[in-house]
PDB file of C-alpha atoms in Angstrom:
ATOM      1  CA  MET A   1      -7.226 -11.419  12.054  1.00 54.00           C
ATOM      2  CA  THR A   2      -9.765  -9.060  13.509  1.00 80.00           C
ATOM      3  CA  ALA A   3     -13.408  -9.115  12.446  1.00 90.00           C
ATOM      4  CA  LEU A   4     -12.926  -5.636  10.992  1.00 91.00           C
ATOM      5  CA  LEU A   5     -10.450  -6.913   8.406  1.00 95.00           C
ATOM      6  CA  SER A   6     -12.615  -9.909   7.497  1.00 94.00           C
ATOM      7  CA  HIS A   7     -14.868  -7.628   5.432  1.00 94.00           C
ATOM      8  CA  PHE A   8     -12.040  -6.871   2.994  1.00 98.00           C
ATOM      9  CA  ARG A   9      -9.658  -8.519   0.605  1.00 98.00           C
ATOM     10  CA  ILE A  10      -6.120  -7.615   1.744  1.00 98.00           C
ATOM     11  CA  LEU A  11      -3.496  -7.210  -0.997  1.00 98.00           C
ATOM     12  CA  LEU A  12       0.174  -6.797  -0.110  1.00 98.00           C
ATOM     13  CA  VAL A  13       2.048  -4.822  -2.778  1.00 98.00           C
ATOM     14  CA  PRO A  14       5.830  -5.054  -2.215  1.00 98.00           C
ATOM     15  CA  GLY A  15       8.476  -2.794  -3.674  1.00 97.00           C
ATOM     16  CA  LEU A  16      11.803  -3.354  -5.401  1.00 95.00           C
ATOM     17  CA  HIS A  17      13.174  -6.900  -4.908  1.00 95.00           C
ATOM     18  CA  ASN A  18       9.944  -8.055  -3.228  1.00 97.00           C
ATOM     19  CA  SER A  19       9.760  -8.368   0.563  1.00 95.00           C
ATOM     20  CA  GLY A  20      12.006 -11.008   2.088  1.00 95.00           C
ATOM     21  CA  PRO A  21      11.079 -13.306   4.990  1.00 96.00           C
ATOM     22  CA  ASP A  22      12.045 -10.778   7.692  1.00 97.00           C
ATOM     23  CA  HIS A  23      10.072  -7.918   6.119  1.00 98.00           C
ATOM     24  CA  TRP A  24       6.906  -6.957   7.993  1.00 98.00           C
ATOM     25  CA  GLN A  25       4.809  -7.601   4.837  1.00 98.00           C
ATOM     26  CA  SER A  26       6.003 -11.210   4.704  1.00 98.00           C
ATOM     27  CA  ARG A  27       5.505 -11.624   8.435  1.00 97.00           C
ATOM     28  CA  TRP A  28       1.936 -10.294   8.146  1.00 98.00           C
ATOM     29  CA  GLN A  29       1.253 -12.707   5.305  1.00 98.00           C
ATOM     30  CA  ASN A  30       2.557 -15.597   7.438  1.00 97.00           C
ATOM     31  CA  LEU A  31       0.327 -14.517  10.327  1.00 97.00           C
ATOM     32  CA  HIS A  32      -2.797 -14.013   8.198  1.00 97.00           C
ATOM     33  CA  ALA A  33      -3.489 -16.680   5.588  1.00 95.00           C
ATOM     34  CA  ARG A  34      -6.070 -14.460   3.849  1.00 96.00           C
ATOM     35  CA  PHE A  35      -3.492 -11.762   3.014  1.00 98.00           C
ATOM     36  CA  GLU A  36      -2.471 -12.045  -0.639  1.00 98.00           C
ATOM     37  CA  ARG A  37       0.776 -10.871  -2.225  1.00 98.00           C
ATOM     38  CA  VAL A  38       1.016  -9.301  -5.656  1.00 98.00           C
ATOM     39  CA  GLU A  39       3.858 -10.972  -7.562  1.00 98.00           C
ATOM     40  CA  GLN A  40       5.755  -9.012 -10.204  1.00 98.00           C
ATOM     41  CA  GLU A  41       7.553 -10.611 -13.145  1.00 96.00           C
ATOM     42  CA  GLN A  42      10.630  -8.383 -12.793  1.00 96.00           C
ATOM     43  CA  TRP A  43      11.257  -7.601  -9.123  1.00 97.00           C
ATOM     44  CA  ASP A  44      14.598  -5.956  -9.928  1.00 96.00           C
ATOM     45  CA  ASP A  45      13.203  -3.631 -12.631  1.00 96.00           C
ATOM     46  CA  PRO A  46      10.508  -1.327 -11.212  1.00 96.00           C
ATOM     47  CA  GLN A  47       8.545  -0.101 -14.227  1.00 97.00           C
ATOM     48  CA  LEU A  48       5.396   1.749 -13.201  1.00 98.00           C
ATOM     49  CA  LEU A  49       3.237   0.757 -16.173  1.00 98.00           C
ATOM     50  CA  ALA A  50       4.244  -2.924 -16.104  1.00 98.00           C
ATOM     51  CA  TRP A  51       3.887  -3.225 -12.330  1.00 98.00           C
ATOM     52  CA  SER A  52       0.570  -1.383 -12.378  1.00 98.00           C
ATOM     53  CA  ALA A  53      -0.736  -3.623 -15.182  1.00 98.00           C
ATOM     54  CA  GLN A  54       0.184  -6.687 -13.101  1.00 98.00           C
ATOM     55  CA  LEU A  55      -1.632  -5.214 -10.104  1.00 98.00           C
ATOM     56  CA  ASP A  56      -4.650  -4.568 -12.351  1.00 98.00           C
ATOM     57  CA  ARG A  57      -4.653  -8.257 -13.355  1.00 98.00           C
ATOM     58  CA  VAL A  58      -4.536  -9.387  -9.728  1.00 98.00           C
ATOM     59  CA  ARG A  59      -7.290  -6.934  -8.788  1.00 97.00           C
ATOM     60  CA  SER A  60      -9.555  -8.188 -11.586  1.00 97.00           C
ATOM     61  CA  ARG A  61      -9.582 -11.741 -10.172  1.00 96.00           C
ATOM     62  CA  ASP A  62     -11.597 -10.760  -7.114  1.00 96.00           C
ATOM     63  CA  ARG A  63     -13.929  -7.749  -6.971  1.00 93.00           C
ATOM     64  CA  ARG A  64     -14.429  -7.643  -3.196  1.00 96.00           C
ATOM     65  CA  PRO A  65     -13.673  -4.339  -1.461  1.00 97.00           C
ATOM     66  CA  THR A  66      -9.894  -4.338  -1.098  1.00 98.00           C
ATOM     67  CA  LEU A  67      -7.405  -2.792   1.286  1.00 98.00           C
ATOM     68  CA  PHE A  68      -3.976  -2.399  -0.292  1.00 98.00           C
ATOM     69  CA  VAL A  69      -0.885  -2.615   1.922  1.00 98.00           C
ATOM     70  CA  ALA A  70       1.941  -1.201  -0.174  1.00 98.00           C
ATOM     71  CA  HIS A  71       5.637  -0.601   0.453  1.00 98.00           C
ATOM     72  CA  SER A  72       8.185   1.542  -1.411  1.00 98.00           C
ATOM     73  CA  PHE A  73       7.727   1.351  -5.213  1.00 98.00           C
ATOM     74  CA  GLY A  74       4.651  -0.767  -4.498  1.00 98.00           C
ATOM     75  CA  CYS A  75       3.059   2.439  -3.160  1.00 98.00           C
ATOM     76  CA  LEU A  76       3.542   4.168  -6.506  1.00 98.00           C
ATOM     77  CA  THR A  77       2.228   1.085  -8.295  1.00 98.00           C
ATOM     78  CA  THR A  78      -0.842   0.962  -6.060  1.00 98.00           C
ATOM     79  CA  VAL A  79      -1.686   4.657  -6.353  1.00 98.00           C
ATOM     80  CA  HIS A  80      -1.283   4.497 -10.133  1.00 98.00           C
ATOM     81  CA  SER A  81      -3.573   1.466 -10.467  1.00 98.00           C
ATOM     82  CA  ALA A  82      -6.198   2.592  -7.952  1.00 98.00           C
ATOM     83  CA  ALA A  83      -6.419   6.139  -9.328  1.00 97.00           C
ATOM     84  CA  ARG A  84      -7.139   4.789 -12.829  1.00 96.00           C
ATOM     85  CA  ASP A  85      -9.790   2.368 -11.560  1.00 96.00           C
ATOM     86  CA  ALA A  86     -11.192   3.001  -8.087  1.00 97.00           C
ATOM     87  CA  GLU A  87     -13.782   0.224  -8.269  1.00 94.00           C
ATOM     88  CA  ASN A  88     -13.587  -1.934  -5.142  1.00 95.00           C
ATOM     89  CA  VAL A  89     -10.705   0.087  -3.711  1.00 98.00           C
ATOM     90  CA  ALA A  90     -11.618   0.374  -0.033  1.00 98.00           C
ATOM     91  CA  GLY A  91      -8.372   2.027   1.080  1.00 98.00           C
ATOM     92  CA  LEU A  92      -4.595   2.276   0.795  1.00 98.00           C
ATOM     93  CA  LEU A  93      -1.914   1.856   3.451  1.00 98.00           C
ATOM     94  CA  LEU A  94       1.180   3.393   1.842  1.00 98.00           C
ATOM     95  CA  VAL A  95       4.349   2.629   3.791  1.00 98.00           C
ATOM     96  CA  ALA A  96       7.690   4.307   3.037  1.00 98.00           C
ATOM     97  CA  PRO A  97       6.831   5.235  -0.559  1.00 98.00           C
ATOM     98  CA  ALA A  98       9.638   5.607  -3.040  1.00 97.00           C
ATOM     99  CA  ASP A  99      10.176   9.141  -4.332  1.00 97.00           C
ATOM    100  CA  PRO A 100       8.319   9.422  -7.670  1.00 97.00           C
ATOM    101  CA  ASP A 101      10.907  11.928  -8.923  1.00 96.00           C
ATOM    102  CA  LYS A 102      13.771   9.454  -8.362  1.00 95.00           C
ATOM    103  CA  PHE A 103      12.017   7.027 -10.689  1.00 96.00           C
ATOM    104  CA  GLY A 104      10.823   9.647 -13.189  1.00 97.00           C
ATOM    105  CA  VAL A 105       7.148   8.781 -12.696  1.00 98.00           C
ATOM    106  CA  ALA A 106       5.761  11.835 -10.863  1.00 97.00           C
ATOM    107  CA  GLY A 107       3.893  12.960 -13.983  1.00 97.00           C
ATOM    108  CA  SER A 108       2.140   9.585 -14.247  1.00 98.00           C
ATOM    109  CA  LEU A 109       0.722   9.757 -10.719  1.00 98.00           C
ATOM    110  CA  PRO A 110      -2.398  11.631  -9.599  1.00 97.00           C
ATOM    111  CA  GLN A 111      -1.857  15.203  -8.471  1.00 96.00           C
ATOM    112  CA  ALA A 112      -5.098  15.490  -6.494  1.00 97.00           C
ATOM    113  CA  ALA A 113      -6.880  13.802  -3.595  1.00 97.00           C
ATOM    114  CA  LEU A 114      -7.721  10.133  -4.038  1.00 97.00           C
ATOM    115  CA  PRO A 115     -11.421   9.188  -3.832  1.00 97.00           C
ATOM    116  CA  PHE A 116     -10.928   6.628  -1.047  1.00 97.00           C
ATOM    117  CA  PRO A 117      -9.288   6.629   2.390  1.00 98.00           C
ATOM    118  CA  SER A 118      -5.529   6.341   2.573  1.00 98.00           C
ATOM    119  CA  ILE A 119      -2.853   6.460   5.227  1.00 98.00           C
ATOM    120  CA  MET A 120       0.797   7.123   4.432  1.00 98.00           C
ATOM    121  CA  ILE A 121       3.505   6.166   6.918  1.00 98.00           C
ATOM    122  CA  GLY A 122       6.891   7.807   6.486  1.00 97.00           C
ATOM    123  CA  SER A 123      10.202   7.696   8.304  1.00 97.00           C
ATOM    124  CA  SER A 124      12.332  10.667   9.303  1.00 96.00           C
ATOM    125  CA  ASP A 125      15.481   9.012   7.903  1.00 96.00           C
ATOM    126  CA  ASP A 126      14.146   7.108   4.873  1.00 97.00           C
ATOM    127  CA  PRO A 127      16.819   7.138   2.131  1.00 94.00           C
ATOM    128  CA  TRP A 128      14.198   6.567  -0.602  1.00 93.00           C
ATOM    129  CA  MET A 129      11.999   9.545   0.260  1.00 95.00           C
ATOM    130  CA  GLY A 130      12.447  12.038   3.053  1.00 89.00           C
ATOM    131  CA  ALA A 131       9.618  12.770   5.459  1.00 89.00           C
ATOM    132  CA  SER A 132       8.984  16.262   4.040  1.00 92.00           C
ATOM    133  CA  CYS A 133       8.604  14.882   0.513  1.00 95.00           C
ATOM    134  CA  ALA A 134       6.387  12.046   1.788  1.00 96.00           C
ATOM    135  CA  ALA A 135       4.243  14.594   3.624  1.00 95.00           C
ATOM    136  CA  LEU A 136       3.910  16.626   0.403  1.00 97.00           C
ATOM    137  CA  TRP A 137       2.669  13.606  -1.575  1.00 98.00           C
ATOM    138  CA  SER A 138       0.425  12.656   1.323  1.00 98.00           C
ATOM    139  CA  ARG A 139      -1.247  16.082   1.265  1.00 98.00           C
ATOM    140  CA  ARG A 140      -1.547  15.924  -2.515  1.00 97.00           C
ATOM    141  CA  TRP A 141      -3.327  12.563  -2.349  1.00 98.00           C
ATOM    142  CA  GLY A 142      -5.454  13.505   0.658  1.00 98.00           C
ATOM    143  CA  SER A 143      -3.806  10.792   2.750  1.00 98.00           C
ATOM    144  CA  GLN A 144      -3.505  10.866   6.501  1.00 98.00           C
ATOM    145  CA  PHE A 145       0.244  11.212   7.131  1.00 98.00           C
ATOM    146  CA  VAL A 146       1.971   9.425   9.999  1.00 97.00           C
ATOM    147  CA  GLU A 147       5.639  10.180  10.650  1.00 95.00           C
ATOM    148  CA  ALA A 148       6.828   7.033  12.429  1.00 95.00           C
ATOM    149  CA  GLY A 149      10.239   8.263  13.557  1.00 95.00           C
ATOM    150  CA  ALA A 150      13.685   7.096  12.480  1.00 96.00           C
ATOM    151  CA  LEU A 151      12.890   3.704  10.937  1.00 97.00           C
ATOM    152  CA  GLY A 152      14.963   3.888   7.760  1.00 96.00           C
ATOM    153  CA  HIS A 153      13.014   2.500   4.809  1.00 97.00           C
ATOM    154  CA  ILE A 154      10.587   0.646   7.135  1.00 97.00           C
ATOM    155  CA  ASN A 155      11.754  -2.701   5.794  1.00 96.00           C
ATOM    156  CA  ALA A 156      13.554  -5.819   7.066  1.00 95.00           C
ATOM    157  CA  GLU A 157      16.670  -3.776   7.899  1.00 94.00           C
ATOM    158  CA  SER A 158      14.497  -1.717  10.274  1.00 96.00           C
ATOM    159  CA  GLN A 159      14.091  -4.874  12.415  1.00 95.00           C
ATOM    160  CA  LEU A 160      10.412  -4.248  13.121  1.00 96.00           C
ATOM    161  CA  GLY A 161       9.367  -7.875  13.572  1.00 96.00           C
ATOM    162  CA  ASP A 162       5.600  -8.154  13.066  1.00 97.00           C
ATOM    163  CA  TRP A 163       5.421  -4.325  13.292  1.00 98.00           C
ATOM    164  CA  PRO A 164       2.374  -3.904  15.540  1.00 97.00           C
ATOM    165  CA  PHE A 165       2.330  -0.140  14.967  1.00 98.00           C
ATOM    166  CA  GLY A 166       1.804  -0.627  11.227  1.00 98.00           C
ATOM    167  CA  TYR A 167      -0.862  -3.237  11.869  1.00 98.00           C
ATOM    168  CA  THR A 168      -2.793  -0.784  14.057  1.00 98.00           C
ATOM    169  CA  ARG A 169      -2.676   1.679  11.144  1.00 98.00           C
ATOM    170  CA  LEU A 170      -4.137  -1.055   8.898  1.00 98.00           C
ATOM    171  CA  LEU A 171      -6.958  -1.528  11.401  1.00 98.00           C
ATOM    172  CA  ALA A 172      -7.532   2.244  11.441  1.00 97.00           C
ATOM    173  CA  LEU A 173      -7.711   2.206   7.641  1.00 98.00           C
ATOM    174  CA  ALA A 174     -10.243  -0.645   7.761  1.00 98.00           C
ATOM    175  CA  ALA A 175     -12.364   1.389  10.177  1.00 97.00           C
ATOM    176  CA  MET A 176     -12.171   4.428   7.881  1.00 97.00           C
ATOM    177  CA  ALA A 177     -13.121   2.302   4.867  1.00 97.00           C
ATOM    178  CA  THR A 178     -16.014   0.677   6.739  1.00 95.00           C
ATOM    179  CA  HIS A 179     -17.344   4.076   7.764  1.00 89.00           C
ATOM    180  CA  GLN A 180     -17.067   5.368   4.199  1.00 83.00           C
ATOM    181  CA  GLN A 181     -18.811   2.301   2.739  1.00 71.00           C
ATOM    182  CA  ARG A 182     -21.833   2.502   5.052  1.00 56.00           C
ATOM    183  CA  PRO A 183     -23.122   5.842   3.741  1.00 50.00           C
ATOM    184  CA  ARG A 184     -22.711   4.620   0.158  1.00 47.00           C
ATOM    185  CA  ALA A 185     -24.592   1.406   0.933  1.00 47.00           C
ATOM    186  CA  ALA A 186     -27.377   3.348   2.666  1.00 46.00           C
ATOM    187  CA  ALA A 187     -27.696   5.748  -0.277  1.00 46.00           C
ATOM    188  CA  GLY A 188     -27.890   2.859  -2.740  1.00 48.00           C
ATOM    189  CA  GLY A 189     -30.240   0.671  -0.726  1.00 45.00           C
TER     190      GLY A 189
END
């Protein structure tokens, strides 16, 4: 793990059915012992309030500045939790978010820019949320949007291996979060 990431707690927030062993989230966790995974009680029943409450519990155990690496419904969970309580949220990497309208949760999610850096990565042929819809939510949340090409749902079926491209986006997010934290620290100190 790079020195840049060592300043942050890294939380992996999977989507529906968790992320299997060939998913890039699982591969990252195997490569980086410090990366933590949020476990849900009902992986096959994505309920925004229940999943967000579980994420809140995991967040409360460690108050270090945190970078969230979310996939699919985990993106909606992460945005919901972080928007309600931004304390120690350093940044969000939102990969292939699920369409909030498909799950009936759009009204429960923020409709304005988030108060911390975020990067959203979408795919041109994602069956869970098309690139134009992902770009719309990205603009709404003030996220940097990256259209990564035809990668499906950017999951194990996409056969990305360790997905170096996504990891470079995580490093970019860490740099953005570090830059944003320095002015706050200088103002407070």
